[in-house]
XYZ file of C-alpha atoms in Angstrom:
530
model
C 29.406 117.094 -230.225
C 29.069 120.742 -231.227
C 31.623 121.708 -228.578
C 34.195 119.220 -229.846
C 33.753 120.420 -233.423
C 34.257 124.013 -232.342
C 37.429 123.033 -230.543
C 38.713 121.267 -233.637
C 38.060 124.353 -235.725
C 39.769 126.687 -233.310
C 42.860 124.532 -232.820
C 43.301 123.577 -236.459
C 42.125 126.741 -238.208
C 45.204 126.919 -240.417
C 44.507 123.449 -241.809
C 41.142 124.535 -243.178
C 42.133 127.569 -245.167
C 41.400 126.038 -248.564
C 37.787 126.111 -249.826
C 37.681 122.405 -250.890
C 38.829 121.279 -247.458
C 36.284 123.546 -245.765
C 33.583 122.165 -248.032
C 34.522 118.550 -247.284
C 34.536 119.281 -243.581
C 31.071 120.848 -243.725
C 29.712 117.947 -245.778
C 31.112 115.533 -243.212
C 29.541 117.495 -240.382
C 26.186 117.513 -242.177
C 26.377 113.757 -242.733
C 27.224 113.255 -239.081
C 24.213 115.316 -238.055
C 21.996 113.280 -240.395
C 23.241 110.042 -238.817
C 22.661 111.427 -235.334
C 19.172 112.558 -236.305
C 18.387 109.081 -237.615
C 19.625 107.462 -234.453
C 17.605 109.891 -232.361
C 14.464 109.034 -234.351
C 14.826 105.346 -233.477
C 16.288 105.524 -230.007
C 16.250 107.917 -227.127
C 19.030 107.866 -224.577
C 18.685 109.745 -221.335
C 21.327 109.699 -218.630
C 19.784 109.676 -215.169
C 22.138 109.375 -212.246
C 24.241 106.275 -212.712
C 21.859 104.643 -215.181
C 21.606 105.183 -218.933
C 18.050 104.558 -220.116
C 17.905 103.628 -223.782
C 14.364 103.805 -225.088
C 14.214 102.075 -228.468
C 11.454 103.202 -230.793
C 9.578 99.920 -230.349
C 9.310 100.624 -226.639
C 8.207 104.231 -226.680
C 5.417 105.113 -224.324
C 3.008 105.905 -227.128
C 3.247 102.283 -228.182
C 1.544 100.515 -225.256
C 1.505 97.082 -226.863
C 5.275 97.015 -227.151
C 6.079 98.568 -223.793
C 4.568 96.338 -221.155
C 5.054 98.327 -218.022
C 7.624 100.998 -218.620
C 9.967 100.038 -215.830
C 13.704 99.671 -215.743
C 14.068 96.456 -217.683
C 14.681 93.419 -215.436
C 17.474 92.383 -217.785
C 19.760 95.049 -216.328
C 20.422 93.781 -212.838
C 17.708 92.738 -210.459
C 18.697 92.306 -206.856
C 17.139 89.677 -204.668
C 15.073 91.822 -202.344
C 14.546 90.788 -198.726
C 10.793 90.895 -198.127
C 9.158 90.256 -194.768
C 6.233 87.893 -195.172
C 4.635 86.288 -192.161
C 7.763 86.995 -190.140
C 9.909 85.179 -192.698
C 12.581 86.839 -194.823
C 12.254 85.813 -198.477
C 14.956 86.769 -200.941
C 13.867 86.646 -204.537
C 13.437 88.622 -207.722
C 10.439 89.170 -210.024
C 11.001 86.439 -212.563
C 11.989 83.685 -210.116
C 14.707 82.619 -212.531
C 16.658 80.080 -210.500
C 19.443 80.035 -213.084
C 20.187 83.734 -213.037
C 23.014 84.914 -210.806
C 21.851 88.008 -208.997
C 23.226 90.339 -206.357
C 21.689 90.356 -202.902
C 21.612 93.859 -201.324
C 23.039 92.418 -198.114
C 26.134 91.223 -199.908
C 25.419 87.605 -200.856
C 26.025 86.665 -204.477
C 24.809 83.345 -205.828
C 22.011 81.365 -207.414
C 18.478 81.231 -206.106
C 17.949 77.758 -204.701
C 15.056 75.629 -205.941
C 13.631 75.303 -202.434
C 13.630 79.098 -202.107
C 11.742 79.359 -205.369
C 9.183 76.775 -204.274
C 8.670 78.562 -200.978
C 8.291 81.952 -202.657
C 5.720 80.638 -205.132
C 3.776 79.018 -202.314
C 3.608 82.370 -200.538
C 2.420 84.057 -203.742
C -0.363 81.501 -204.165
C -1.421 81.848 -200.528
C -1.669 85.614 -200.872
C -3.720 85.351 -204.061
C -6.105 83.008 -202.235
C -6.305 85.470 -199.353
C -7.162 88.286 -201.766
C -9.845 86.119 -203.365
C -11.352 85.516 -199.934
C -11.882 89.257 -199.536
C -14.191 89.363 -202.563
C -17.751 90.510 -202.030
C -20.605 88.117 -202.796
C -23.013 90.926 -203.649
C -23.625 92.182 -207.174
C -23.645 95.795 -206.022
C -21.480 97.661 -203.523
C -22.833 97.410 -200.002
C -22.803 100.909 -198.529
C -24.202 99.841 -195.163
C -21.964 100.490 -192.194
C -20.076 103.295 -193.913
C -19.216 104.694 -197.309
C -16.238 106.004 -199.241
C -14.619 109.265 -198.278
C -12.541 110.959 -200.985
C -9.823 113.251 -199.680
C -9.617 116.696 -201.255
C -5.854 116.734 -201.656
C -3.901 119.862 -202.597
C -3.657 120.025 -206.427
C 0.066 119.263 -206.408
C -0.768 115.627 -205.642
C -2.989 115.081 -208.698
C -4.295 117.900 -210.925
C -0.954 119.689 -211.120
C 0.733 116.441 -212.157
C -1.653 116.110 -215.089
C -0.754 119.688 -215.984
C 2.862 118.547 -216.515
C 1.822 116.066 -219.213
C 3.642 118.009 -221.915
C 7.162 117.289 -220.689
C 6.889 114.062 -218.672
C 8.282 111.932 -221.476
C 10.870 113.529 -223.810
C 9.512 111.994 -227.033
C 5.775 111.928 -226.266
C 3.147 114.580 -225.581
C 0.895 112.836 -223.057
C -1.705 115.609 -222.848
C -3.805 114.288 -225.726
C -4.253 111.042 -223.806
C -5.597 112.815 -220.715
C -8.551 114.559 -222.328
C -12.115 113.236 -221.846
C -11.412 112.541 -218.173
C -8.232 110.646 -219.115
C -9.920 108.352 -221.653
C -8.224 110.089 -224.575
C -9.603 110.750 -228.037
C -12.552 108.632 -229.271
C -12.041 105.933 -231.917
C -15.359 106.050 -233.809
C -14.144 103.476 -236.362
C -14.281 100.815 -233.647
C -17.723 101.827 -232.435
C -19.276 103.362 -229.349
C -17.139 103.407 -226.225
C -13.682 103.088 -227.804
C -10.920 105.597 -226.940
C -7.173 106.107 -227.373
C -6.536 105.456 -223.691
C -2.968 105.487 -222.452
C -1.829 102.544 -220.354
C -0.863 104.847 -217.464
C -4.230 106.627 -217.188
C -5.651 104.462 -214.399
C -5.292 107.035 -211.617
C -7.426 109.861 -213.089
C -9.892 107.329 -214.552
C -10.419 105.730 -211.154
C -10.611 109.119 -209.437
C -13.383 110.295 -211.783
C -15.425 107.177 -211.045
C -15.021 107.355 -207.251
C -16.285 110.927 -207.196
C -19.577 109.707 -208.675
C -19.952 106.460 -206.722
C -23.266 106.041 -204.829
C -21.392 105.023 -201.675
C -19.433 108.257 -201.531
C -19.897 110.239 -198.310
C -18.815 113.779 -197.497
C -18.345 113.389 -193.769
C -15.284 111.482 -192.583
C -17.171 110.040 -189.611
C -19.604 108.290 -191.982
C -16.860 106.495 -193.903
C -15.191 103.127 -193.479
C -13.046 103.419 -196.624
C -10.808 106.385 -197.395
C -9.573 106.970 -200.927
C -6.379 109.020 -201.332
C -6.316 110.435 -204.912
C -2.551 110.738 -205.213
C -1.410 110.190 -208.794
C 1.771 108.377 -207.805
C 2.249 106.842 -211.261
C 2.333 110.241 -212.943
C 4.589 111.472 -210.152
C 7.169 108.738 -210.751
C 6.819 108.950 -214.545
C 7.986 112.560 -214.627
C 11.330 111.577 -213.023
C 12.150 108.513 -215.139
C 14.074 110.512 -217.691
C 15.403 113.401 -215.643
C 18.652 113.571 -213.725
C 17.244 114.469 -210.304
C 18.270 113.493 -206.797
C 16.425 110.888 -204.758
C 15.268 113.654 -202.431
C 13.501 115.384 -205.314
C 11.939 112.161 -206.593
C 10.623 111.212 -203.152
C 9.601 114.750 -202.228
C 5.903 114.574 -203.100
C 5.410 111.229 -201.352
C 7.016 112.609 -198.197
C 4.777 115.668 -198.432
C 1.803 113.319 -198.583
C 2.926 111.673 -195.341
C 3.018 115.090 -193.692
C -0.440 115.907 -195.024
C -2.070 112.647 -193.900
C -0.493 112.042 -190.503
C -2.230 114.870 -188.570
C -5.680 113.732 -189.727
C -7.826 111.842 -187.220
C -9.176 109.603 -189.981
C -5.646 108.410 -190.757
C -4.627 107.941 -187.134
C -7.845 106.120 -186.230
C -6.755 102.833 -187.826
C -3.157 103.645 -188.765
C -4.136 103.892 -192.421
C -5.476 100.330 -192.680
C -8.794 101.560 -194.056
C -7.125 103.758 -196.677
C -6.549 102.912 -200.325
C -4.190 104.243 -202.999
C -4.587 103.604 -206.732
C -1.305 103.577 -208.650
C -1.217 103.456 -212.429
C 2.205 101.863 -212.773
C 3.781 98.676 -211.467
C 4.991 98.040 -207.945
C 8.671 97.981 -208.892
C 8.525 101.637 -209.943
C 7.700 102.609 -206.351
C 10.303 100.395 -204.670
C 13.624 101.883 -205.700
C 16.456 99.406 -205.358
C 19.580 100.225 -203.352
C 22.220 101.947 -205.492
C 19.666 102.609 -208.223
C 18.201 105.882 -209.455
C 15.097 104.363 -211.056
C 11.728 105.062 -209.462
C 10.742 106.328 -206.025
C 10.607 104.875 -202.512
C 6.896 105.583 -202.088
C 5.891 101.991 -201.293
C 8.911 101.466 -199.064
C 7.986 104.303 -196.703
C 6.991 102.981 -193.263
C 3.817 105.078 -193.117
C 2.414 103.495 -196.268
C 2.719 99.825 -195.336
C -0.761 99.499 -193.801
C -2.988 100.940 -196.564
C -4.192 98.909 -199.518
C -2.405 99.711 -202.779
C -4.151 98.935 -206.071
C -1.678 98.590 -208.971
C -1.628 97.296 -212.520
C 1.058 94.868 -211.284
C 1.500 93.961 -207.645
C 4.636 93.034 -205.736
C 4.331 89.239 -205.374
C 5.175 89.211 -201.664
C 3.465 92.316 -200.272
C 0.028 91.339 -199.064
C -1.376 94.877 -199.218
C -0.486 95.171 -202.903
C -3.502 94.123 -204.976
C -3.463 94.099 -208.766
C -6.351 95.366 -210.874
C -6.619 95.379 -214.703
C -4.712 97.701 -216.984
C -7.014 100.223 -218.682
C -8.055 99.090 -222.151
C -9.376 101.185 -225.034
C -12.999 100.155 -224.396
C -15.049 102.223 -221.920
C -18.757 101.397 -222.246
C -21.425 103.980 -221.473
C -24.185 101.429 -221.019
C -25.094 97.756 -220.888
C -26.030 98.088 -224.543
C -22.432 98.980 -225.458
C -21.201 95.795 -223.792
C -23.843 93.573 -225.377
C -23.139 95.067 -228.813
C -19.425 94.303 -228.463
C -20.108 90.792 -227.178
C -22.227 89.947 -230.214
C -19.622 91.425 -232.544
C -16.852 89.322 -231.009
C -18.817 86.070 -231.071
C -19.699 86.616 -234.735
C -16.245 87.858 -235.714
C -14.495 85.844 -238.427
C -11.190 84.607 -237.012
C -9.022 84.569 -240.135
C -5.751 83.950 -238.316
C -4.972 81.200 -235.832
C -2.254 83.043 -233.873
C -1.090 86.654 -233.690
C 1.476 88.670 -231.779
C 1.602 92.449 -231.447
C 4.974 93.447 -230.086
C 8.680 93.622 -230.734
C 11.642 91.423 -230.030
C 14.150 92.006 -227.276
C 17.480 91.503 -229.109
C 19.370 92.879 -226.125
C 17.711 90.430 -223.735
C 18.605 86.863 -224.752
C 16.517 85.389 -221.928
C 13.356 86.962 -223.341
C 11.409 84.603 -225.587
C 9.854 87.231 -227.859
C 12.389 86.840 -230.656
C 11.925 83.071 -230.666
C 8.153 83.470 -230.876
C 8.486 85.950 -233.738
C 10.803 83.558 -235.588
C 8.351 80.663 -235.158
C 5.493 82.856 -236.305
C 7.291 84.141 -239.394
C 8.156 80.593 -240.441
C 4.509 79.781 -241.281
C 1.894 81.409 -243.514
C -0.174 84.344 -242.273
C -3.302 82.219 -241.882
C -1.515 80.379 -239.111
C 0.373 83.284 -237.548
C 0.753 87.040 -238.009
C 3.169 89.454 -236.336
C 2.386 93.134 -235.916
C 5.872 94.580 -235.554
C 5.779 97.354 -232.972
C 9.421 98.269 -233.581
C 8.426 99.975 -236.821
C 5.487 101.865 -235.322
C 2.893 99.297 -236.359
C 1.167 99.449 -232.992
C 0.894 103.227 -232.706
C -2.788 103.168 -233.627
C -4.983 101.138 -231.227
C -7.403 100.244 -234.024
C -4.652 98.351 -235.859
C -3.997 96.169 -232.818
C -7.653 95.621 -231.946
C -8.504 94.710 -235.546
C -5.715 92.106 -235.549
C -6.853 90.615 -232.240
C -10.506 90.508 -233.354
C -9.445 88.423 -236.349
C -7.268 86.014 -234.332
C -8.061 82.862 -232.380
C -5.031 83.130 -230.061
C -2.939 86.130 -228.987
C 0.615 85.492 -227.773
C 1.376 87.355 -224.531
C 5.039 86.866 -223.557
C 6.503 89.029 -220.759
C 8.059 92.332 -221.713
C 9.894 94.659 -219.337
C 7.944 93.090 -216.471
C 5.736 89.993 -216.190
C 2.343 91.665 -216.748
C 1.176 93.090 -220.048
C -1.625 95.474 -220.999
C -2.052 93.505 -224.201
C -3.548 90.611 -222.205
C -6.580 92.785 -221.519
C -6.635 94.112 -225.074
C -6.910 90.510 -226.258
C -9.765 89.819 -223.815
C -11.788 92.801 -225.054
C -11.150 91.523 -228.596
C -12.324 87.986 -227.889
C -8.846 86.599 -228.554
C -7.649 83.763 -226.320
C -4.461 84.885 -224.507
C -1.495 82.520 -224.613
C 0.623 83.032 -221.513
C 4.181 81.927 -220.836
C 4.809 83.167 -217.300
C 2.338 82.592 -214.417
C 3.211 86.038 -213.069
C 1.672 87.616 -216.181
C -1.873 86.922 -214.981
C -2.294 83.841 -212.771
C -0.493 85.363 -209.783
C -2.191 88.722 -210.389
C -5.761 90.104 -210.618
C -7.475 87.896 -207.987
C -10.714 89.904 -208.175
C -11.005 90.023 -211.947
C -9.608 86.752 -213.328
C -10.769 83.261 -212.244
C -8.640 80.737 -210.441
C -9.232 78.189 -213.205
C -6.843 79.508 -215.849
C -7.915 76.922 -218.405
C -11.261 78.680 -218.799
C -9.766 81.680 -220.528
C -6.130 81.019 -221.519
C -3.519 78.596 -222.788
C -0.287 78.255 -220.828
C 3.050 77.269 -222.384
C 6.089 77.376 -220.118
C 8.576 79.954 -221.389
C 11.454 77.627 -220.480
C 10.240 75.190 -223.129
C 10.199 77.991 -225.684
C 13.570 79.324 -224.598
C 15.142 75.865 -224.918
C 13.293 75.282 -228.234
C 11.488 72.217 -226.885
C 8.122 73.341 -228.201
C 6.734 74.898 -231.337
C 4.017 77.228 -230.105
C 2.108 77.316 -233.391
C 1.972 73.501 -233.587
C 0.842 73.327 -229.962
C -2.038 75.745 -230.610
C -3.103 73.967 -233.799
C -3.928 70.972 -231.602
C -6.472 72.938 -229.531
C -9.831 71.744 -230.830
C -12.475 74.044 -232.285
C -14.827 73.144 -229.425
C -12.196 74.078 -226.843
C -11.597 77.405 -228.574
C -15.295 78.196 -228.713
C -15.774 77.376 -225.037
C -12.873 79.610 -224.011
C -14.018 82.439 -226.258
C -17.567 82.354 -224.926
C -16.239 82.454 -221.377
C -13.936 85.375 -222.218
C -16.625 87.364 -224.016
C -19.590 86.726 -221.750
C -17.992 86.190 -218.344
C -14.646 88.027 -218.271
C -14.954 90.990 -220.610
C -17.463 93.132 -218.664
C -15.389 92.820 -215.485
C -12.011 93.834 -216.911
C -13.025 97.093 -218.608
C -13.453 100.480 -216.948
C -16.762 102.080 -217.847
C -17.032 105.677 -218.967
C -17.122 108.127 -216.017
C -20.769 108.838 -216.916
C -21.643 105.196 -217.493
C -24.867 103.719 -216.195
C -24.316 99.975 -216.041
C -27.175 97.983 -214.520
C -26.724 94.389 -215.627
C -22.934 94.343 -215.575
C -20.185 95.087 -213.075
C -17.088 96.604 -214.642
C -13.524 96.481 -213.269
C -14.096 99.592 -211.172
C -17.363 98.369 -209.624
C -15.864 94.991 -208.751
C -12.874 96.692 -207.145
C -14.961 99.071 -205.010
C -17.320 96.316 -203.864
C -14.391 94.173 -202.762
C -12.630 97.074 -201.055
C -15.729 97.846 -198.996
C -16.001 94.177 -198.071
C -12.327 94.093 -197.125
C -12.464 97.043 -194.728
C -15.580 95.611 -193.076
C -13.550 92.511 -192.191
C -10.523 94.349 -190.841
C -9.518 93.713 -187.261
C -8.074 96.818 -185.657
């Protein structure tokens, strides 16, 4: 803009000789700059390759309850991706929307057939059952037969990435979220164990815990599980808003291949006994053809055998396993958990339903706007909306306070099916209301039960989209006894297992999300057939 103004001045200098005209021109330029500044404060547009990413203020990365997963929104164009499952090629896309016309990378254009959708969902359910079968029956990790070996990777694969926190996201300084071993700043107003944890902090949080695990071994020959502390989520995050080539974006992952391949421990079982923890969703590591978003890390041949732990798994990749998003609660002790449990059971639920988020006006298929409209049509005792588009969700305490005062928390999909807010509602004792089975039911096999009715209410998003159901009226009909039963199950059974304890935590009576994950990983590698 500055260049074009300069050109106008140079080519029309004679027209601006009079002082009044010069003054009017300068006033106009100032007004234009004010308008641009306002627009910049509410939206951020970054051109990356052939894609323009528009980040509206309600979806900024420092607003985790409004940005579900931070991926390229599925409402752009999602190709049907051929995925090899049990020697069968399945073509489908994340939302399984049989009415959406999508482009197949191999050239076919058309609608997803109902039988294809049924087959794909059957495969998803079979894989979830398989993952559940890998779960350990022991309360504590069984270190017999071999422990966990943690690779000492060159710093460029982890520590150096954290050092780039200042310029990863143009409008957000991530560094303050990575202090306290990536837990962020404490929130003393909420009590002991609460922190301003960023939703993409899983990798360093998990790394800190593994280093202190009792099953850790320092000799590769004594290990049966190998943990590779590559912070792939931070790696991909730093390229989301930069105009770099695919070679640059994939460079660190390819370097990791070169580092791992010569090692005997990797070659011994072709990486099958190795595990990666990735703090973003699977789609960010599976760059689509003709797209500049994300990396190809999970599409590289060498990384097909290892187990990948993600906050959202690819529905048809059996070695993708989903584990909970980090919440703001990181207990130091059993006492911290018990204290929170009692607080939640005794909490006065002033509001029947609440929703913390923002609409998706540019995505007509998304049901958020319809939910917000239904909610705003009743009094605040029945439903309250915390509008994230105006910065209402910037402070975690505001969201947690709302959830602790609510019976039900609406959890519609955002940019991807899963949502961190589901776990925020669990740690607040608020019953999650889900609209897409891919939000939780087809995820988290080690941390959420198969019986979804124990902890959630499901309302099909198609019914909401077609205005066949009023969500508030549906939830009013849930009896007080049913609510109490679900809340007690959430608070006493689910909550301890979906939070990540403090790196120095000493939990004896409870298993947190990390402990459950490690126990199941050790059980999984013991059952591997090489």
